[in-house]
Amino acid sequence: MILKAITFNMCHGEGLDGKIDVRRQAIFLKKYRPDIIFLQEIDLYTKRAYNKNQIYTFSKYTGLQYRAMGTNIKYKNGFYGDGILSRFPIEYSANYLSPTTSSEHEQRGFLCTKVTVGTIKLNLFSLHLSVFEDERILSSNALLRILSNINKSEGIIIAGDFNVGISKVGNHKYIFEEKDKYEEYDILKKKLNFIDNNSPTWFSKESSGCIDSCFYSNNLKLAKFETIPTQVSDHYPIYMEFVI
């Protein structure tokens, strides 16, 4: 069978027009008929997102009724983190906090869920790595340790905003520097296959770059992928099809 998946940094529902509209984002992605959606930068009951449960709204308008969210920080009277939506029942969910090198840095995490698709169990990870390279490297090594406990007969898909090449240059200001190799990726490539997308997936006034991607286990086959241009976030979604 074909598994259709999308990874999308939703920027708490905010489009390039400054309007926060999760329903608009969900309806945009629904036309691709995804079975799984990996989400990053979701707000839960925050003031800036009108005190709404954004993952519930996304679930409602995509028709993917099974959902999980990992909250990594408290933010503006609510919470902030990553999510996964699924057409298949979620059998297990856990949120792992990623390593940090300073208490002043934003806490990130890896949300993991497990679903069964056909005859295979799939371990799904939605993540949003740090804007600091040393923390991204630590996170990749931490992920490998988590993956070492997964049965080899089970599948793995890790998707999200890896922030490779990103550096912080000011308050909410970041720049992207393209490199031939990223150590964060090379660590994960020791165990997993990689979607080698080169199209920019993130845009700001200061910079743009390809920072969203996906890794997957050897027992899955990638049939196709594409980067989807849109104005509903500062990130482009990536659409993927896997042969299960």
PDB file of C-alpha atoms in Angstrom, residues 23-229:
ATOM      1  CA  ARG A  23      -8.467  26.078   9.332  1.00  0.00           C
ATOM      2  CA  ARG A  24      -6.959  27.612   6.171  1.00  0.00           C
ATOM      3  CA  GLN A  25      -3.791  25.549   6.606  1.00  0.00           C
ATOM      4  CA  ALA A  26      -5.678  22.322   7.255  1.00  0.00           C
ATOM      5  CA  ILE A  27      -7.942  22.728   4.226  1.00  0.00           C
ATOM      6  CA  PHE A  28      -4.887  23.456   2.069  1.00  0.00           C
ATOM      7  CA  LEU A  29      -3.202  20.193   3.113  1.00  0.00           C
ATOM      8  CA  LYS A  30      -6.373  18.075   3.025  1.00  0.00           C
ATOM      9  CA  LYS A  31      -6.475  18.133  -0.780  1.00  0.00           C
ATOM     10  CA  TYR A  32      -3.328  15.966  -0.785  1.00  0.00           C
ATOM     11  CA  ARG A  33      -5.252  13.283   1.145  1.00  0.00           C
ATOM     12  CA  PRO A  34      -2.462  12.589   3.656  1.00  0.00           C
ATOM     13  CA  ASP A  35      -2.562   9.610   6.007  1.00  0.00           C
ATOM     14  CA  ILE A  36      -0.028  11.185   8.376  1.00  0.00           C
ATOM     15  CA  ILE A  37       0.825  14.829   9.064  1.00  0.00           C
ATOM     16  CA  PHE A  38       3.883  15.830  11.092  1.00  0.00           C
ATOM     17  CA  LEU A  39       3.375  19.318  12.562  1.00  0.00           C
ATOM     18  CA  GLN A  40       5.780  21.752  14.209  1.00  0.00           C
ATOM     19  CA  GLU A  41       5.220  25.058  16.046  1.00  0.00           C
ATOM     20  CA  ILE A  42       1.709  24.306  17.279  1.00  0.00           C
ATOM     21  CA  ASP A  43       0.089  26.502  19.915  1.00  0.00           C
ATOM     22  CA  LEU A  44      -2.235  25.129  22.552  1.00  0.00           C
ATOM     23  CA  TYR A  45      -4.462  27.706  24.286  1.00  0.00           C
ATOM     24  CA  THR A  46      -1.987  30.579  23.827  1.00  0.00           C
ATOM     25  CA  LYS A  47      -3.127  34.208  23.757  1.00  0.00           C
ATOM     26  CA  ARG A  48      -1.577  34.860  20.337  1.00  0.00           C
ATOM     27  CA  ALA A  49      -3.598  31.959  18.871  1.00  0.00           C
ATOM     28  CA  TYR A  50      -6.858  33.138  20.464  1.00  0.00           C
ATOM     29  CA  ASN A  51      -6.758  30.497  23.229  1.00  0.00           C
ATOM     30  CA  LYS A  52      -7.558  27.723  20.741  1.00  0.00           C
ATOM     31  CA  ASN A  53      -6.568  24.047  20.664  1.00  0.00           C
ATOM     32  CA  GLN A  54      -4.791  24.186  17.320  1.00  0.00           C
ATOM     33  CA  ILE A  55      -4.120  20.482  16.890  1.00  0.00           C
ATOM     34  CA  TYR A  56      -7.819  19.759  17.429  1.00  0.00           C
ATOM     35  CA  THR A  57      -8.686  22.303  14.736  1.00  0.00           C
ATOM     36  CA  PHE A  58      -6.140  20.775  12.373  1.00  0.00           C
ATOM     37  CA  SER A  59      -7.547  17.320  13.074  1.00  0.00           C
ATOM     38  CA  LYS A  60     -11.114  18.470  12.478  1.00  0.00           C
ATOM     39  CA  TYR A  61     -10.490  20.088   9.096  1.00  0.00           C
ATOM     40  CA  THR A  62      -8.119  17.454   7.695  1.00  0.00           C
ATOM     41  CA  GLY A  63     -10.359  14.579   8.762  1.00  0.00           C
ATOM     42  CA  LEU A  64      -7.447  12.834  10.526  1.00  0.00           C
ATOM     43  CA  GLN A  65      -9.137  11.973  13.785  1.00  0.00           C
ATOM     44  CA  TYR A  66      -6.190  10.489  15.683  1.00  0.00           C
ATOM     45  CA  ARG A  67      -3.781  13.047  17.067  1.00  0.00           C
ATOM     46  CA  ALA A  68      -0.988  13.534  19.570  1.00  0.00           C
ATOM     47  CA  MET A  69       0.851  16.621  20.765  1.00  0.00           C
ATOM     48  CA  GLY A  70       4.076  17.124  22.651  1.00  0.00           C
ATOM     49  CA  THR A  71       4.287  20.401  24.588  1.00  0.00           C
ATOM     50  CA  ASN A  72       7.875  21.526  25.054  1.00  0.00           C
ATOM     51  CA  ILE A  73       7.414  24.949  26.662  1.00  0.00           C
ATOM     52  CA  LYS A  74       4.823  27.118  28.346  1.00  0.00           C
ATOM     53  CA  TYR A  75       4.096  30.143  26.194  1.00  0.00           C
ATOM     54  CA  LYS A  76       1.734  33.128  26.473  1.00  0.00           C
ATOM     55  CA  ASN A  77      -0.670  31.468  28.947  1.00  0.00           C
ATOM     56  CA  GLY A  78      -0.609  28.203  26.982  1.00  0.00           C
ATOM     57  CA  PHE A  79       1.780  25.669  25.503  1.00  0.00           C
ATOM     58  CA  TYR A  80       3.875  25.222  22.374  1.00  0.00           C
ATOM     59  CA  GLY A  81       5.313  22.161  20.648  1.00  0.00           C
ATOM     60  CA  ASP A  82       4.947  19.527  17.938  1.00  0.00           C
ATOM     61  CA  GLY A  83       2.149  17.255  16.783  1.00  0.00           C
ATOM     62  CA  ILE A  84       1.211  14.237  14.711  1.00  0.00           C
ATOM     63  CA  LEU A  85      -2.112  13.569  12.988  1.00  0.00           C
ATOM     64  CA  SER A  86      -2.977  10.080  11.769  1.00  0.00           C
ATOM     65  CA  ARG A  87      -5.607   8.215   9.803  1.00  0.00           C
ATOM     66  CA  PHE A  88      -4.660   5.153  11.862  1.00  0.00           C
ATOM     67  CA  PRO A  89      -5.221   4.701  15.600  1.00  0.00           C
ATOM     68  CA  ILE A  90      -2.295   5.881  17.707  1.00  0.00           C
ATOM     69  CA  GLU A  91      -1.184   3.001  19.897  1.00  0.00           C
ATOM     70  CA  TYR A  92       1.529   4.835  21.819  1.00  0.00           C
ATOM     71  CA  SER A  93       2.746   8.399  22.263  1.00  0.00           C
ATOM     72  CA  ALA A  94       5.710   9.923  24.091  1.00  0.00           C
ATOM     73  CA  ASN A  95       7.450  13.290  24.012  1.00  0.00           C
ATOM     74  CA  TYR A  96      11.203  13.373  24.580  1.00  0.00           C
ATOM     75  CA  LEU A  97      12.825  16.679  25.526  1.00  0.00           C
ATOM     76  CA  SER A  98      15.913  17.390  23.433  1.00  0.00           C
ATOM     77  CA  PRO A  99      19.313  18.318  24.928  1.00  0.00           C
ATOM     78  CA  THR A 100      20.129  21.970  25.595  1.00  0.00           C
ATOM     79  CA  THR A 101      23.428  23.696  26.398  1.00  0.00           C
ATOM     80  CA  SER A 102      21.920  26.693  28.175  1.00  0.00           C
ATOM     81  CA  SER A 103      18.879  27.276  30.359  1.00  0.00           C
ATOM     82  CA  GLU A 104      18.283  30.429  28.297  1.00  0.00           C
ATOM     83  CA  HIS A 105      17.756  28.444  25.087  1.00  0.00           C
ATOM     84  CA  GLU A 106      14.295  27.353  23.989  1.00  0.00           C
ATOM     85  CA  GLN A 107      13.444  23.784  24.965  1.00  0.00           C
ATOM     86  CA  ARG A 108      12.782  21.557  21.948  1.00  0.00           C
ATOM     87  CA  GLY A 109      11.570  17.989  21.730  1.00  0.00           C
ATOM     88  CA  PHE A 110      10.874  14.831  19.731  1.00  0.00           C
ATOM     89  CA  LEU A 111       7.256  13.664  19.639  1.00  0.00           C
ATOM     90  CA  CYS A 112       6.999   9.921  18.978  1.00  0.00           C
ATOM     91  CA  THR A 113       3.860   7.942  18.153  1.00  0.00           C
ATOM     92  CA  LYS A 114       3.319   4.374  17.009  1.00  0.00           C
ATOM     93  CA  VAL A 115       0.673   3.229  14.521  1.00  0.00           C
ATOM     94  CA  THR A 116       0.022   0.027  12.586  1.00  0.00           C
ATOM     95  CA  VAL A 117      -0.245   0.276   8.799  1.00  0.00           C
ATOM     96  CA  GLY A 118      -1.102  -2.993   7.106  1.00  0.00           C
ATOM     97  CA  THR A 119       1.252  -5.556   8.617  1.00  0.00           C
ATOM     98  CA  ILE A 120       3.934  -3.149   9.849  1.00  0.00           C
ATOM     99  CA  LYS A 121       4.225  -1.042  12.966  1.00  0.00           C
ATOM    100  CA  LEU A 122       5.437   2.487  12.259  1.00  0.00           C
ATOM    101  CA  ASN A 123       7.282   4.720  14.720  1.00  0.00           C
ATOM    102  CA  LEU A 124       6.588   8.328  13.746  1.00  0.00           C
ATOM    103  CA  PHE A 125       8.666  11.240  15.028  1.00  0.00           C
ATOM    104  CA  SER A 126       7.801  14.924  14.600  1.00  0.00           C
ATOM    105  CA  LEU A 127      10.620  17.239  15.609  1.00  0.00           C
ATOM    106  CA  HIS A 128      11.781  20.842  15.556  1.00  0.00           C
ATOM    107  CA  LEU A 129      15.491  21.101  16.293  1.00  0.00           C
ATOM    108  CA  SER A 130      17.404  23.963  17.879  1.00  0.00           C
ATOM    109  CA  VAL A 131      18.704  27.097  16.158  1.00  0.00           C
ATOM    110  CA  PHE A 132      22.092  26.294  17.762  1.00  0.00           C
ATOM    111  CA  GLU A 133      24.273  23.813  15.891  1.00  0.00           C
ATOM    112  CA  ASP A 134      25.794  22.158  18.969  1.00  0.00           C
ATOM    113  CA  GLU A 135      22.318  21.406  20.313  1.00  0.00           C
ATOM    114  CA  ARG A 136      21.223  20.007  16.946  1.00  0.00           C
ATOM    115  CA  ILE A 137      24.182  17.619  16.993  1.00  0.00           C
ATOM    116  CA  LEU A 138      23.368  16.535  20.546  1.00  0.00           C
ATOM    117  CA  SER A 139      19.754  15.993  19.501  1.00  0.00           C
ATOM    118  CA  SER A 140      20.711  13.772  16.565  1.00  0.00           C
ATOM    119  CA  ASN A 141      22.796  11.589  18.874  1.00  0.00           C
ATOM    120  CA  ALA A 142      19.936  11.464  21.390  1.00  0.00           C
ATOM    121  CA  LEU A 143      17.596  10.358  18.616  1.00  0.00           C
ATOM    122  CA  LEU A 144      19.935   7.519  17.676  1.00  0.00           C
ATOM    123  CA  ARG A 145      19.834   6.279  21.255  1.00  0.00           C
ATOM    124  CA  ILE A 146      16.021   6.314  21.193  1.00  0.00           C
ATOM    125  CA  LEU A 147      15.966   4.495  17.847  1.00  0.00           C
ATOM    126  CA  SER A 148      18.266   1.763  19.174  1.00  0.00           C
ATOM    127  CA  ASN A 149      15.383   0.544  21.352  1.00  0.00           C
ATOM    128  CA  ILE A 150      13.006   0.065  18.401  1.00  0.00           C
ATOM    129  CA  ASN A 151      12.499  -3.443  17.048  1.00  0.00           C
ATOM    130  CA  LYS A 152      14.207  -3.861  13.665  1.00  0.00           C
ATOM    131  CA  SER A 153      11.004  -5.257  12.154  1.00  0.00           C
ATOM    132  CA  GLU A 154       9.236  -1.931  12.751  1.00  0.00           C
ATOM    133  CA  GLY A 155       9.347   1.090  10.439  1.00  0.00           C
ATOM    134  CA  ILE A 156      10.600   4.573  11.324  1.00  0.00           C
ATOM    135  CA  ILE A 157       9.791   7.985   9.842  1.00  0.00           C
ATOM    136  CA  ILE A 158      11.365  11.114  11.341  1.00  0.00           C
ATOM    137  CA  ALA A 159      10.131  14.354   9.798  1.00  0.00           C
ATOM    138  CA  GLY A 160      10.145  18.015  10.664  1.00  0.00           C
ATOM    139  CA  ASP A 161      12.105  21.234  10.879  1.00  0.00           C
ATOM    140  CA  PHE A 162      15.761  20.293  11.382  1.00  0.00           C
ATOM    141  CA  ASN A 163      16.998  23.910  11.260  1.00  0.00           C
ATOM    142  CA  VAL A 164      20.253  22.812   9.586  1.00  0.00           C
ATOM    143  CA  GLY A 165      22.413  25.769   8.583  1.00  0.00           C
ATOM    144  CA  ILE A 166      20.420  28.155  10.788  1.00  0.00           C
ATOM    145  CA  SER A 167      22.059  30.671  13.122  1.00  0.00           C
ATOM    146  CA  LYS A 168      20.380  33.192  15.409  1.00  0.00           C
ATOM    147  CA  VAL A 169      21.430  36.787  14.682  1.00  0.00           C
ATOM    148  CA  GLY A 170      18.947  38.725  16.811  1.00  0.00           C
ATOM    149  CA  ASN A 171      15.587  38.631  18.541  1.00  0.00           C
ATOM    150  CA  HIS A 172      13.461  36.389  16.308  1.00  0.00           C
ATOM    151  CA  LYS A 173      15.997  36.893  13.505  1.00  0.00           C
ATOM    152  CA  TYR A 174      17.788  33.985  11.851  1.00  0.00           C
ATOM    153  CA  ILE A 175      19.997  33.414   8.822  1.00  0.00           C
ATOM    154  CA  PHE A 176      20.634  30.289   6.759  1.00  0.00           C
ATOM    155  CA  GLU A 177      24.079  29.225   5.546  1.00  0.00           C
ATOM    156  CA  GLU A 178      24.095  26.395   3.027  1.00  0.00           C
ATOM    157  CA  LYS A 179      26.830  23.787   3.524  1.00  0.00           C
ATOM    158  CA  ASP A 180      27.990  20.739   1.579  1.00  0.00           C
ATOM    159  CA  LYS A 181      27.392  18.579   4.660  1.00  0.00           C
ATOM    160  CA  TYR A 182      25.534  18.933   7.949  1.00  0.00           C
ATOM    161  CA  GLU A 183      26.801  16.911  10.911  1.00  0.00           C
ATOM    162  CA  GLU A 184      23.245  16.661  12.299  1.00  0.00           C
ATOM    163  CA  TYR A 185      22.162  14.862   9.129  1.00  0.00           C
ATOM    164  CA  ASP A 186      25.289  12.700   8.860  1.00  0.00           C
ATOM    165  CA  ILE A 187      24.652  11.261  12.331  1.00  0.00           C
ATOM    166  CA  LEU A 188      21.135  10.140  11.394  1.00  0.00           C
ATOM    167  CA  LYS A 189      22.271   8.853   7.992  1.00  0.00           C
ATOM    168  CA  LYS A 190      24.244   6.153   9.822  1.00  0.00           C
ATOM    169  CA  LYS A 191      20.945   4.382  10.513  1.00  0.00           C
ATOM    170  CA  LEU A 192      18.305   5.882   8.214  1.00  0.00           C
ATOM    171  CA  ASN A 193      17.632   6.881   4.629  1.00  0.00           C
ATOM    172  CA  PHE A 194      17.269  10.570   3.827  1.00  0.00           C
ATOM    173  CA  ILE A 195      15.018  12.582   1.535  1.00  0.00           C
ATOM    174  CA  ASP A 196      17.595  14.709  -0.249  1.00  0.00           C
ATOM    175  CA  ASN A 197      15.417  17.724  -0.993  1.00  0.00           C
ATOM    176  CA  ASN A 198      17.210  20.893  -2.078  1.00  0.00           C
ATOM    177  CA  SER A 199      14.342  23.327  -2.599  1.00  0.00           C
ATOM    178  CA  PRO A 200      14.025  26.100   0.013  1.00  0.00           C
ATOM    179  CA  THR A 201      11.381  25.315   2.624  1.00  0.00           C
ATOM    180  CA  TRP A 202      11.716  28.327   4.944  1.00  0.00           C
ATOM    181  CA  PHE A 203      11.525  32.039   4.185  1.00  0.00           C
ATOM    182  CA  SER A 204      12.089  35.226   6.193  1.00  0.00           C
ATOM    183  CA  LYS A 205      13.079  38.836   5.559  1.00  0.00           C
ATOM    184  CA  GLU A 206      16.665  37.981   6.488  1.00  0.00           C
ATOM    185  CA  SER A 207      17.153  34.663   4.734  1.00  0.00           C
ATOM    186  CA  SER A 208      15.729  31.459   3.263  1.00  0.00           C
ATOM    187  CA  GLY A 209      16.856  27.844   3.038  1.00  0.00           C
ATOM    188  CA  CYS A 210      16.072  24.151   2.902  1.00  0.00           C
ATOM    189  CA  ILE A 211      15.686  23.194   6.569  1.00  0.00           C
ATOM    190  CA  ASP A 212      12.696  20.801   6.571  1.00  0.00           C
ATOM    191  CA  SER A 213      13.181  17.163   5.618  1.00  0.00           C
ATOM    192  CA  CYS A 214      12.602  13.504   6.495  1.00  0.00           C
ATOM    193  CA  PHE A 215      14.484  10.318   7.396  1.00  0.00           C
ATOM    194  CA  TYR A 216      13.054   6.812   7.072  1.00  0.00           C
ATOM    195  CA  SER A 217      14.064   3.208   7.780  1.00  0.00           C
ATOM    196  CA  ASN A 218      15.327   0.670   5.241  1.00  0.00           C
ATOM    197  CA  ASN A 219      12.134  -1.388   5.376  1.00  0.00           C
ATOM    198  CA  LEU A 220      10.197   1.489   3.810  1.00  0.00           C
ATOM    199  CA  LYS A 221      10.489   2.576   0.178  1.00  0.00           C
ATOM    200  CA  LEU A 222      10.156   6.204  -0.853  1.00  0.00           C
ATOM    201  CA  ALA A 223       7.989   6.418  -3.979  1.00  0.00           C
ATOM    202  CA  LYS A 224       7.977  10.219  -4.411  1.00  0.00           C
ATOM    203  CA  PHE A 225       8.230  13.548  -2.639  1.00  0.00           C
ATOM    204  CA  GLU A 226       7.659  17.200  -3.466  1.00  0.00           C
ATOM    205  CA  THR A 227       7.964  20.586  -1.797  1.00  0.00           C
ATOM    206  CA  ILE A 228       4.649  22.454  -1.894  1.00  0.00           C
ATOM    207  CA  PRO A 229       4.727  26.251  -2.343  1.00  0.00           C
TER     208      PRO A 229
END
